[in-house]
Short mmCIF file of N, CA and C in Angstrom, two decimals:
data_model
loop_
_atom_site.label_atom_id
_atom_site.label_comp_id
_atom_site.label_asym_id
_atom_site.label_seq_id
_atom_site.Cartn_x
_atom_site.Cartn_y
_atom_site.Cartn_z
N MET A 1 -8.57 -8.37 9.57
CA MET A 1 -8.84 -6.96 9.40
C MET A 1 -9.88 -6.53 10.43
N GLU A 2 -9.65 -5.41 11.06
CA GLU A 2 -10.56 -4.97 12.09
C GLU A 2 -11.87 -4.48 11.50
N PHE A 3 -12.93 -4.55 12.30
CA PHE A 3 -14.24 -4.08 11.87
C PHE A 3 -14.20 -2.57 11.83
N LEU A 4 -14.54 -2.01 10.69
CA LEU A 4 -14.43 -0.56 10.52
C LEU A 4 -15.80 0.11 10.60
N THR A 5 -15.95 0.95 11.58
CA THR A 5 -17.13 1.79 11.65
C THR A 5 -16.70 3.17 11.14
N GLU A 6 -17.66 4.01 10.89
CA GLU A 6 -17.35 5.37 10.43
C GLU A 6 -16.49 6.09 11.46
N GLU A 7 -16.80 5.89 12.73
CA GLU A 7 -16.04 6.54 13.80
C GLU A 7 -14.59 6.07 13.81
N VAL A 8 -14.37 4.77 13.65
CA VAL A 8 -13.00 4.23 13.63
C VAL A 8 -12.22 4.81 12.47
N VAL A 9 -12.86 4.90 11.31
CA VAL A 9 -12.19 5.42 10.11
C VAL A 9 -11.77 6.87 10.32
N TYR A 10 -12.64 7.68 10.92
CA TYR A 10 -12.30 9.09 11.12
C TYR A 10 -11.17 9.30 12.11
N LYS A 11 -10.91 8.31 12.96
CA LYS A 11 -9.83 8.42 13.94
C LYS A 11 -8.49 7.99 13.36
N LYS A 12 -8.49 7.41 12.17
CA LYS A 12 -7.26 6.92 11.54
C LYS A 12 -6.55 8.07 10.82
N THR A 13 -5.24 8.00 10.81
CA THR A 13 -4.46 8.94 10.01
C THR A 13 -4.53 8.47 8.55
N PRO A 14 -4.21 9.34 7.60
CA PRO A 14 -4.17 8.90 6.20
C PRO A 14 -3.23 7.71 6.00
N GLN A 15 -2.13 7.70 6.74
CA GLN A 15 -1.17 6.60 6.62
C GLN A 15 -1.78 5.29 7.12
N GLN A 16 -2.53 5.35 8.21
CA GLN A 16 -3.19 4.16 8.73
C GLN A 16 -4.29 3.68 7.78
N LEU A 17 -5.00 4.61 7.16
CA LEU A 17 -6.02 4.24 6.18
C LEU A 17 -5.39 3.54 4.98
N THR A 18 -4.22 4.01 4.57
CA THR A 18 -3.51 3.36 3.46
C THR A 18 -3.15 1.93 3.85
N ALA A 19 -2.69 1.74 5.07
CA ALA A 19 -2.35 0.39 5.55
C ALA A 19 -3.60 -0.51 5.52
N LEU A 20 -4.75 0.04 5.88
CA LEU A 20 -5.99 -0.73 5.84
C LEU A 20 -6.37 -1.08 4.40
N LEU A 21 -6.12 -0.16 3.48
CA LEU A 21 -6.39 -0.45 2.07
C LEU A 21 -5.50 -1.59 1.57
N TYR A 22 -4.25 -1.59 1.97
CA TYR A 22 -3.36 -2.70 1.59
C TYR A 22 -3.89 -4.02 2.15
N GLU A 23 -4.35 -4.00 3.40
CA GLU A 23 -4.92 -5.22 3.99
C GLU A 23 -6.12 -5.70 3.18
N GLY A 24 -6.99 -4.77 2.83
CA GLY A 24 -8.17 -5.12 2.05
C GLY A 24 -7.81 -5.66 0.68
N LEU A 25 -6.79 -5.08 0.08
CA LEU A 25 -6.32 -5.54 -1.23
C LEU A 25 -5.84 -6.98 -1.14
N MET A 26 -5.00 -7.26 -0.16
CA MET A 26 -4.46 -8.61 -0.01
C MET A 26 -5.56 -9.62 0.30
N GLU A 27 -6.48 -9.23 1.16
CA GLU A 27 -7.59 -10.11 1.52
C GLU A 27 -8.45 -10.43 0.28
N SER A 28 -8.73 -9.42 -0.52
CA SER A 28 -9.54 -9.62 -1.72
C SER A 28 -8.86 -10.55 -2.72
N VAL A 29 -7.57 -10.35 -2.93
CA VAL A 29 -6.84 -11.20 -3.88
C VAL A 29 -6.75 -12.63 -3.35
N GLU A 30 -6.50 -12.77 -2.04
CA GLU A 30 -6.45 -14.12 -1.46
C GLU A 30 -7.78 -14.85 -1.65
N GLU A 31 -8.89 -14.14 -1.43
CA GLU A 31 -10.21 -14.75 -1.60
C GLU A 31 -10.45 -15.09 -3.08
N ALA A 32 -9.99 -14.23 -3.97
CA ALA A 32 -10.16 -14.50 -5.41
C ALA A 32 -9.38 -15.75 -5.81
N ILE A 33 -8.18 -15.89 -5.27
CA ILE A 33 -7.37 -17.08 -5.57
C ILE A 33 -8.10 -18.33 -5.09
N ALA A 34 -8.58 -18.30 -3.86
CA ALA A 34 -9.28 -19.47 -3.30
C ALA A 34 -10.53 -19.78 -4.11
N SER A 35 -11.28 -18.76 -4.49
CA SER A 35 -12.51 -18.98 -5.25
C SER A 35 -12.21 -19.51 -6.64
N THR A 36 -11.17 -19.01 -7.26
CA THR A 36 -10.79 -19.48 -8.59
C THR A 36 -10.39 -20.95 -8.54
N LYS A 37 -9.62 -21.31 -7.52
CA LYS A 37 -9.20 -22.71 -7.37
C LYS A 37 -10.40 -23.63 -7.19
N LYS A 38 -11.48 -23.12 -6.55
CA LYS A 38 -12.69 -23.92 -6.34
C LYS A 38 -13.61 -23.90 -7.57
N GLY A 39 -13.30 -23.03 -8.53
CA GLY A 39 -14.16 -22.91 -9.70
C GLY A 39 -15.32 -21.95 -9.50
N ASP A 40 -15.30 -21.20 -8.40
CA ASP A 40 -16.35 -20.21 -8.13
C ASP A 40 -15.93 -18.88 -8.75
N TYR A 41 -16.10 -18.80 -10.07
CA TYR A 41 -15.60 -17.65 -10.82
C TYR A 41 -16.42 -16.38 -10.57
N ILE A 42 -17.66 -16.53 -10.20
CA ILE A 42 -18.48 -15.34 -9.91
C ILE A 42 -17.94 -14.63 -8.66
N HIS A 43 -17.68 -15.40 -7.60
CA HIS A 43 -17.13 -14.79 -6.38
C HIS A 43 -15.72 -14.26 -6.64
N ALA A 44 -14.93 -15.01 -7.39
CA ALA A 44 -13.58 -14.55 -7.72
C ALA A 44 -13.63 -13.23 -8.47
N ASN A 45 -14.56 -13.12 -9.41
CA ASN A 45 -14.73 -11.89 -10.18
C ASN A 45 -15.05 -10.71 -9.26
N LYS A 46 -15.96 -10.92 -8.32
CA LYS A 46 -16.33 -9.84 -7.39
C LYS A 46 -15.13 -9.42 -6.54
N ARG A 47 -14.36 -10.38 -6.08
CA ARG A 47 -13.20 -10.06 -5.25
C ARG A 47 -12.12 -9.34 -6.06
N LEU A 48 -11.93 -9.74 -7.31
CA LEU A 48 -10.94 -9.07 -8.16
C LEU A 48 -11.39 -7.65 -8.50
N GLN A 49 -12.69 -7.47 -8.69
CA GLN A 49 -13.20 -6.11 -8.92
C GLN A 49 -12.96 -5.23 -7.70
N LYS A 50 -13.17 -5.81 -6.51
CA LYS A 50 -12.92 -5.05 -5.28
C LYS A 50 -11.44 -4.71 -5.17
N ALA A 51 -10.58 -5.67 -5.49
CA ALA A 51 -9.13 -5.42 -5.44
C ALA A 51 -8.76 -4.27 -6.39
N ASN A 52 -9.34 -4.27 -7.58
CA ASN A 52 -9.05 -3.18 -8.53
C ASN A 52 -9.58 -1.85 -8.03
N ASP A 53 -10.72 -1.87 -7.36
CA ASP A 53 -11.25 -0.64 -6.78
C ASP A 53 -10.29 -0.11 -5.71
N ILE A 54 -9.75 -0.99 -4.90
CA ILE A 54 -8.79 -0.58 -3.87
C ILE A 54 -7.53 0.00 -4.52
N LEU A 55 -7.05 -0.64 -5.57
CA LEU A 55 -5.87 -0.12 -6.27
C LEU A 55 -6.15 1.28 -6.83
N ARG A 56 -7.36 1.48 -7.36
CA ARG A 56 -7.73 2.81 -7.87
C ARG A 56 -7.72 3.83 -6.74
N ARG A 57 -8.27 3.46 -5.59
CA ARG A 57 -8.30 4.37 -4.44
C ARG A 57 -6.88 4.68 -3.94
N LEU A 58 -6.02 3.68 -3.95
CA LEU A 58 -4.63 3.92 -3.56
C LEU A 58 -3.97 4.91 -4.52
N GLY A 59 -4.24 4.75 -5.80
CA GLY A 59 -3.68 5.65 -6.80
C GLY A 59 -4.18 7.08 -6.65
N VAL A 60 -5.47 7.22 -6.36
CA VAL A 60 -6.06 8.55 -6.18
C VAL A 60 -5.45 9.26 -4.97
N GLY A 61 -5.07 8.48 -3.96
CA GLY A 61 -4.53 9.07 -2.73
C GLY A 61 -3.07 9.46 -2.79
N LEU A 62 -2.41 9.19 -3.90
CA LEU A 62 -0.99 9.52 -4.00
C LEU A 62 -0.78 11.02 -4.03
N LYS A 63 0.27 11.47 -3.37
CA LYS A 63 0.65 12.88 -3.37
C LYS A 63 1.87 13.02 -4.28
N TYR A 64 1.62 13.47 -5.49
CA TYR A 64 2.69 13.51 -6.50
C TYR A 64 3.78 14.53 -6.18
N ASP A 65 3.47 15.51 -5.35
CA ASP A 65 4.50 16.47 -4.97
C ASP A 65 5.49 15.87 -3.97
N ALA A 66 5.21 14.66 -3.50
CA ALA A 66 6.09 14.00 -2.52
C ALA A 66 7.35 13.43 -3.18
N GLY A 67 7.38 13.38 -4.50
CA GLY A 67 8.58 12.90 -5.17
C GLY A 67 8.31 11.75 -6.11
N ILE A 68 9.40 11.19 -6.60
CA ILE A 68 9.32 10.16 -7.64
C ILE A 68 8.63 8.88 -7.15
N ILE A 69 8.69 8.62 -5.86
CA ILE A 69 8.09 7.38 -5.34
C ILE A 69 6.59 7.34 -5.64
N ALA A 70 5.92 8.48 -5.60
CA ALA A 70 4.49 8.51 -5.90
C ALA A 70 4.24 8.08 -7.35
N HIS A 71 5.06 8.54 -8.27
CA HIS A 71 4.91 8.16 -9.67
C HIS A 71 5.21 6.67 -9.87
N GLN A 72 6.19 6.18 -9.14
CA GLN A 72 6.53 4.75 -9.24
C GLN A 72 5.41 3.89 -8.66
N LEU A 73 4.82 4.33 -7.55
CA LEU A 73 3.70 3.58 -6.98
C LEU A 73 2.50 3.61 -7.93
N ASP A 74 2.25 4.74 -8.56
CA ASP A 74 1.15 4.84 -9.51
C ASP A 74 1.34 3.83 -10.64
N ALA A 75 2.54 3.77 -11.18
CA ALA A 75 2.83 2.81 -12.25
C ALA A 75 2.66 1.38 -11.75
N LEU A 76 3.09 1.11 -10.54
CA LEU A 76 2.96 -0.23 -9.97
C LEU A 76 1.49 -0.59 -9.74
N TYR A 77 0.71 0.35 -9.21
CA TYR A 77 -0.72 0.10 -9.01
C TYR A 77 -1.40 -0.19 -10.35
N ASN A 78 -1.04 0.58 -11.38
CA ASN A 78 -1.63 0.35 -12.71
C ASN A 78 -1.25 -1.02 -13.25
N TYR A 79 0.00 -1.41 -13.06
CA TYR A 79 0.46 -2.73 -13.50
C TYR A 79 -0.34 -3.82 -12.78
N MET A 80 -0.48 -3.67 -11.46
CA MET A 80 -1.20 -4.66 -10.67
C MET A 80 -2.66 -4.77 -11.13
N ALA A 81 -3.28 -3.63 -11.39
CA ALA A 81 -4.67 -3.63 -11.85
C ALA A 81 -4.81 -4.34 -13.19
N GLU A 82 -3.89 -4.07 -14.10
CA GLU A 82 -3.93 -4.74 -15.41
C GLU A 82 -3.73 -6.25 -15.27
N ARG A 83 -2.83 -6.65 -14.39
CA ARG A 83 -2.60 -8.08 -14.17
C ARG A 83 -3.85 -8.75 -13.60
N LEU A 84 -4.55 -8.05 -12.70
CA LEU A 84 -5.76 -8.63 -12.13
C LEU A 84 -6.87 -8.74 -13.18
N ILE A 85 -6.95 -7.78 -14.07
CA ILE A 85 -7.94 -7.86 -15.15
C ILE A 85 -7.64 -9.05 -16.05
N ASP A 86 -6.36 -9.20 -16.42
CA ASP A 86 -5.96 -10.35 -17.24
C ASP A 86 -6.20 -11.67 -16.49
N ALA A 87 -5.85 -11.68 -15.22
CA ALA A 87 -6.04 -12.90 -14.42
C ALA A 87 -7.52 -13.27 -14.34
N ASN A 88 -8.36 -12.26 -14.24
CA ASN A 88 -9.80 -12.49 -14.16
C ASN A 88 -10.32 -13.09 -15.46
N MET A 89 -9.88 -12.54 -16.57
CA MET A 89 -10.33 -13.05 -17.87
C MET A 89 -9.83 -14.46 -18.13
N LYS A 90 -8.58 -14.71 -17.74
CA LYS A 90 -7.95 -16.01 -18.03
C LYS A 90 -8.12 -17.02 -16.90
N LYS A 91 -8.68 -16.59 -15.77
CA LYS A 91 -8.82 -17.45 -14.58
C LYS A 91 -7.44 -17.98 -14.17
N ASP A 92 -6.46 -17.08 -14.19
CA ASP A 92 -5.06 -17.43 -13.97
C ASP A 92 -4.63 -17.12 -12.53
N VAL A 93 -4.53 -18.17 -11.73
CA VAL A 93 -4.15 -18.02 -10.33
C VAL A 93 -2.72 -17.49 -10.18
N ALA A 94 -1.82 -17.88 -11.06
CA ALA A 94 -0.42 -17.43 -10.98
C ALA A 94 -0.33 -15.91 -11.10
N MET A 95 -1.14 -15.32 -11.97
CA MET A 95 -1.14 -13.86 -12.11
C MET A 95 -1.66 -13.20 -10.83
N MET A 96 -2.68 -13.80 -10.25
CA MET A 96 -3.23 -13.26 -8.99
C MET A 96 -2.18 -13.36 -7.89
N GLU A 97 -1.47 -14.47 -7.85
CA GLU A 97 -0.43 -14.66 -6.83
C GLU A 97 0.71 -13.66 -7.01
N GLU A 98 1.01 -13.33 -8.26
CA GLU A 98 2.04 -12.31 -8.52
C GLU A 98 1.63 -10.98 -7.90
N VAL A 99 0.38 -10.59 -8.12
CA VAL A 99 -0.12 -9.32 -7.57
C VAL A 99 -0.14 -9.39 -6.04
N LEU A 100 -0.53 -10.52 -5.51
CA LEU A 100 -0.55 -10.68 -4.05
C LEU A 100 0.86 -10.53 -3.47
N THR A 101 1.84 -11.09 -4.12
CA THR A 101 3.23 -10.97 -3.67
C THR A 101 3.67 -9.50 -3.66
N ILE A 102 3.36 -8.79 -4.73
CA ILE A 102 3.72 -7.37 -4.80
C ILE A 102 3.01 -6.59 -3.68
N ALA A 103 1.72 -6.87 -3.51
CA ALA A 103 0.94 -6.17 -2.47
C ALA A 103 1.52 -6.43 -1.09
N LYS A 104 1.93 -7.66 -0.83
CA LYS A 104 2.51 -7.99 0.48
C LYS A 104 3.82 -7.23 0.70
N GLU A 105 4.63 -7.13 -0.34
CA GLU A 105 5.91 -6.41 -0.21
C GLU A 105 5.67 -4.92 0.06
N ILE A 106 4.73 -4.33 -0.65
CA ILE A 106 4.43 -2.91 -0.44
C ILE A 106 3.86 -2.71 0.97
N ALA A 107 2.93 -3.57 1.37
CA ALA A 107 2.30 -3.44 2.69
C ALA A 107 3.33 -3.59 3.80
N THR A 108 4.24 -4.53 3.65
CA THR A 108 5.29 -4.74 4.66
C THR A 108 6.15 -3.49 4.78
N ALA A 109 6.56 -2.94 3.65
CA ALA A 109 7.39 -1.72 3.67
C ALA A 109 6.60 -0.56 4.28
N TRP A 110 5.34 -0.44 3.91
CA TRP A 110 4.49 0.65 4.42
C TRP A 110 4.36 0.54 5.94
N ASN A 111 4.08 -0.67 6.42
CA ASN A 111 3.90 -0.86 7.86
C ASN A 111 5.19 -0.62 8.63
N GLU A 112 6.32 -0.97 8.04
CA GLU A 112 7.61 -0.68 8.68
C GLU A 112 7.83 0.82 8.77
N ALA A 113 7.48 1.53 7.71
CA ALA A 113 7.62 3.00 7.72
C ALA A 113 6.71 3.61 8.78
N LEU A 114 5.51 3.06 8.94
CA LEU A 114 4.59 3.58 9.96
C LEU A 114 5.16 3.41 11.36
N LYS A 115 5.84 2.30 11.58
CA LYS A 115 6.43 2.04 12.90
C LYS A 115 7.52 3.04 13.23
N LYS A 116 8.19 3.53 12.20
CA LYS A 116 9.32 4.43 12.41
C LYS A 116 8.91 5.89 12.51
N GLN A 117 7.61 6.17 12.32
CA GLN A 117 7.14 7.55 12.44
C GLN A 117 7.27 8.01 13.88
N PRO A 118 7.57 9.29 14.06
CA PRO A 118 7.63 9.80 15.43
C PRO A 118 6.25 9.69 16.09
N THR A 119 6.26 9.36 17.36
CA THR A 119 5.00 9.18 18.07
C THR A 119 4.39 10.50 18.51
N THR A 120 5.17 11.53 18.56
CA THR A 120 4.63 12.82 18.99
C THR A 120 3.94 13.51 17.83
N ASN A 121 2.96 14.27 18.17
CA ASN A 121 2.17 14.98 17.18
C ASN A 121 2.92 16.24 16.74
N VAL A 122 3.09 16.40 15.46
CA VAL A 122 3.82 17.55 14.91
C VAL A 122 3.09 18.84 15.23
N ALA A 123 1.77 18.83 15.14
CA ALA A 123 0.98 20.03 15.43
C ALA A 123 1.16 20.44 16.89
N ALA A 124 1.21 19.48 17.79
CA ALA A 124 1.40 19.77 19.20
C ALA A 124 2.78 20.39 19.44
N LYS A 125 3.79 19.88 18.73
CA LYS A 125 5.14 20.45 18.85
C LYS A 125 5.16 21.90 18.38
N LYS A 126 4.49 22.16 17.25
CA LYS A 126 4.45 23.53 16.73
C LYS A 126 3.73 24.46 17.70
N ALA A 127 2.62 23.98 18.26
CA ALA A 127 1.86 24.79 19.21
C ALA A 127 2.70 25.09 20.44
N ALA A 128 3.42 24.09 20.94
CA ALA A 128 4.27 24.28 22.12
C ALA A 128 5.38 25.28 21.82
N ALA A 129 5.98 25.17 20.65
CA ALA A 129 7.05 26.11 20.26
C ALA A 129 6.49 27.52 20.15
N TYR A 130 5.30 27.65 19.61
CA TYR A 130 4.66 28.96 19.47
C TYR A 130 4.36 29.56 20.84
N GLU A 131 3.82 28.74 21.73
CA GLU A 131 3.50 29.21 23.08
C GLU A 131 4.77 29.65 23.81
N GLN A 132 5.84 28.92 23.64
CA GLN A 132 7.10 29.26 24.28
C GLN A 132 7.59 30.62 23.76
N PHE A 133 7.44 30.83 22.47
CA PHE A 133 7.85 32.09 21.85
C PHE A 133 7.04 33.27 22.42
N ILE A 134 5.75 33.07 22.58
CA ILE A 134 4.85 34.11 23.09
C ILE A 134 5.25 34.48 24.52
N LYS A 135 5.59 33.50 25.33
CA LYS A 135 5.90 33.74 26.74
C LYS A 135 7.21 34.50 26.93
N ILE A 136 8.09 34.44 25.96
CA ILE A 136 9.41 35.05 26.07
C ILE A 136 9.32 36.58 25.99
N GLU A 137 8.44 37.11 25.21
CA GLU A 137 8.27 38.54 24.96
C GLU A 137 9.25 39.34 25.69
#
């Protein structure tokens, strides 16, 4: 994961920030799994709390007017958060791995969608179209 300064964050699109949140989620769960396997439950607890915080932030960022996918993601984020809470209480690595698998699948799909986005700026296209209209008078 790249080092994030405030300046770097402000230069990211909301879609890129979401991708970074997915990275942080996966990293936190991976660290929790490793810590749990070592018996370092305090560190695992901190990492699982961070993962749940990221899931909450992902949920808050959903745009429900975008369609049913937002509602489905919200339900999935809630499921993942509940599984991490249970995994934390039970020290259950398999539950953590389940959440990690889901997070990887979502992140992969998200990153593929980002690659397919048009590279041109929509605002620039609108401005160019407007300028062309003005010149025609």
